[in-house]
Amino acid sequence: MPAPRDNANRTRSGKRAWTTVKRLPKGSGLVRQALYAERDELESAVCLRHGEITLYHAAILQSAIRHSGRAQLLERWLRTEPDLGLQDRLAVLREIGNASDSRDKCVQKLGLDKVPETDPWAALDAPSDAPDGEPPR
């Protein structure tokens, strides 16, 4: 019996969204695991940087994971197909590069391409909550 309609348990997290579009080919379980791990890392980074994951962030995250999955599946296909000719291999390598570039553009849109500017001295210069004369704890 499914959860009631208004119950929060009914909602899905969306983490496994790749499989909602199409299933990955048989034998690509490691690709699926790598995509889940990459998505978790990207979500954590977005939460740390922006404080939350908005709908816009979720859409870009989904696109980044799809591009990454496309690159990983092409790499797998390149390994498992030894009979490809040189031109075919070059075309697959070009597509892997395009998928990686697309993923990197998504990461850039999320604002994760730059290290946040932090001032290590700001914590020392911040006013203390301790009463005058007492050292901070």
Short mmCIF file of C-alpha atoms in Angstrom, two decimals:
data_model
loop_
_atom_site.label_atom_id
_atom_site.label_comp_id
_atom_site.label_asym_id
_atom_site.label_seq_id
_atom_site.Cartn_x
_atom_site.Cartn_y
_atom_site.Cartn_z
CA MET A 1 0.00 0.00 0.00
CA PRO A 2 1.55 3.34 -1.00
CA ALA A 3 1.95 6.29 1.33
CA PRO A 4 -0.98 8.72 1.64
CA ARG A 5 -1.13 11.48 -0.96
CA ASP A 6 -0.13 14.33 1.41
CA ASN A 7 2.60 12.36 3.16
CA ALA A 8 6.18 13.54 2.63
CA ASN A 9 7.31 9.92 2.36
CA ARG A 10 5.52 9.78 -0.97
CA THR A 11 7.93 12.19 -2.64
CA ARG A 12 11.02 11.00 -4.43
CA SER A 13 14.41 12.56 -3.94
CA GLY A 14 15.30 12.64 -7.62
CA LYS A 15 18.78 11.26 -7.01
CA ARG A 16 18.12 8.30 -9.24
CA ALA A 17 16.73 10.42 -12.06
CA TRP A 18 18.95 8.94 -14.76
CA THR A 19 17.01 5.71 -14.55
CA THR A 20 13.68 7.51 -14.89
CA VAL A 21 14.54 8.46 -18.46
CA LYS A 22 16.16 5.23 -19.62
CA ARG A 23 17.96 2.37 -18.03
CA LEU A 24 21.67 2.11 -18.38
CA PRO A 25 22.90 -0.78 -20.53
CA LYS A 26 23.44 -4.17 -18.99
CA GLY A 27 26.84 -4.49 -17.35
CA SER A 28 27.24 -0.80 -16.57
CA GLY A 29 26.56 -0.99 -12.83
CA LEU A 30 29.87 0.68 -12.01
CA VAL A 31 28.90 3.64 -14.19
CA ARG A 32 25.63 3.93 -12.25
CA GLN A 33 27.47 3.85 -8.91
CA ALA A 34 29.94 6.48 -10.12
CA LEU A 35 27.08 8.72 -11.25
CA TYR A 36 25.33 8.41 -7.88
CA ALA A 37 28.57 9.29 -6.06
CA GLU A 38 29.22 12.23 -8.38
CA ARG A 39 25.69 13.53 -7.89
CA ASP A 40 26.06 13.31 -4.10
CA GLU A 41 29.33 15.25 -4.25
CA LEU A 42 27.86 17.95 -6.50
CA GLU A 43 24.76 18.29 -4.31
CA SER A 44 26.93 18.66 -1.21
CA ALA A 45 29.07 21.28 -2.92
CA VAL A 46 26.00 23.26 -4.05
CA CYS A 47 24.53 23.13 -0.53
CA LEU A 48 27.79 24.37 0.96
CA ARG A 49 28.12 27.16 -1.58
CA HIS A 50 24.51 28.35 -1.85
CA GLY A 51 22.87 26.99 1.31
CA GLU A 52 20.14 25.10 -0.57
CA ILE A 53 19.36 23.40 -3.85
CA THR A 54 16.82 25.40 -5.82
CA LEU A 55 14.87 24.09 -8.78
CA TYR A 56 17.37 25.76 -11.11
CA HIS A 57 20.29 24.09 -9.32
CA ALA A 58 18.52 20.72 -9.48
CA ALA A 59 17.98 21.07 -13.23
CA ILE A 60 21.62 21.96 -13.83
CA LEU A 61 22.74 19.11 -11.55
CA GLN A 62 20.62 16.72 -13.61
CA SER A 63 22.18 18.01 -16.83
CA ALA A 64 25.70 17.68 -15.42
CA ILE A 65 25.06 14.09 -14.37
CA ARG A 66 23.58 13.22 -17.76
CA HIS A 67 26.61 14.65 -19.56
CA SER A 68 28.92 12.81 -17.20
CA GLY A 69 26.98 9.59 -17.72
CA ARG A 70 27.19 10.04 -21.47
CA ALA A 71 30.97 10.40 -21.26
CA GLN A 72 31.33 7.39 -18.98
CA LEU A 73 29.13 5.21 -21.19
CA LEU A 74 31.12 6.23 -24.26
CA GLU A 75 34.37 5.38 -22.45
CA ARG A 76 32.93 2.00 -21.51
CA TRP A 77 31.81 1.40 -25.07
CA LEU A 78 35.27 2.32 -26.35
CA ARG A 79 36.78 -0.31 -24.02
CA THR A 80 34.30 -3.05 -24.85
CA GLU A 81 34.34 -2.65 -28.65
CA PRO A 82 37.80 -3.71 -29.88
CA ASP A 83 36.75 -3.89 -33.55
CA LEU A 84 36.21 -0.15 -34.03
CA GLY A 85 38.20 1.50 -36.79
CA LEU A 86 40.42 4.50 -36.27
CA GLN A 87 37.84 7.02 -37.53
CA ASP A 88 35.15 5.54 -35.30
CA ARG A 89 37.44 5.66 -32.27
CA LEU A 90 38.29 9.29 -33.00
CA ALA A 91 34.59 10.13 -33.31
CA VAL A 92 33.87 8.47 -29.95
CA LEU A 93 36.79 10.32 -28.34
CA ARG A 94 35.43 13.59 -29.76
CA GLU A 95 32.01 12.85 -28.25
CA ILE A 96 33.62 12.05 -24.89
CA GLY A 97 35.33 15.44 -25.00
CA ASN A 98 32.06 17.18 -25.91
CA ALA A 99 30.24 15.47 -23.04
CA SER A 100 32.98 16.46 -20.60
CA ASP A 101 32.90 20.07 -21.82
CA SER A 102 29.13 20.17 -21.41
CA ARG A 103 29.43 18.80 -17.87
CA ASP A 104 32.06 21.41 -17.03
CA LYS A 105 29.78 24.19 -18.31
CA CYS A 106 27.03 22.93 -16.00
CA VAL A 107 29.44 22.93 -13.05
CA GLN A 108 30.43 26.48 -13.98
CA LYS A 109 26.76 27.55 -14.05
CA LEU A 110 26.42 26.15 -10.52
CA GLY A 111 29.25 28.45 -9.43
CA LEU A 112 31.51 25.59 -8.39
CA ASP A 113 34.35 26.44 -10.76
CA LYS A 114 35.95 29.02 -8.46
CA VAL A 115 37.26 28.73 -4.95
CA PRO A 116 35.21 30.97 -2.64
CA GLU A 117 37.12 33.98 -1.42
CA THR A 118 37.75 33.60 2.27
CA ASP A 119 39.77 35.79 4.56
CA PRO A 120 41.55 33.75 7.24
CA TRP A 121 42.07 36.88 9.33
CA ALA A 122 38.37 37.77 9.43
CA ALA A 123 37.76 35.37 12.32
CA LEU A 124 40.49 37.06 14.36
CA ASP A 125 39.22 40.55 13.58
CA ALA A 126 35.59 39.72 14.40
CA PRO A 127 34.25 41.25 17.62
CA SER A 128 34.19 38.94 20.59
CA ASP A 129 31.05 38.10 22.59
CA ALA A 130 33.06 37.77 25.80
CA PRO A 131 32.80 40.58 28.38
CA ASP A 132 35.69 43.02 28.50
CA GLY A 133 38.71 41.68 30.29
CA GLU A 134 37.90 38.01 29.72
CA PRO A 135 39.68 36.03 27.03
CA PRO A 136 37.42 34.36 24.46
CA ARG A 137 36.85 30.64 24.92
#
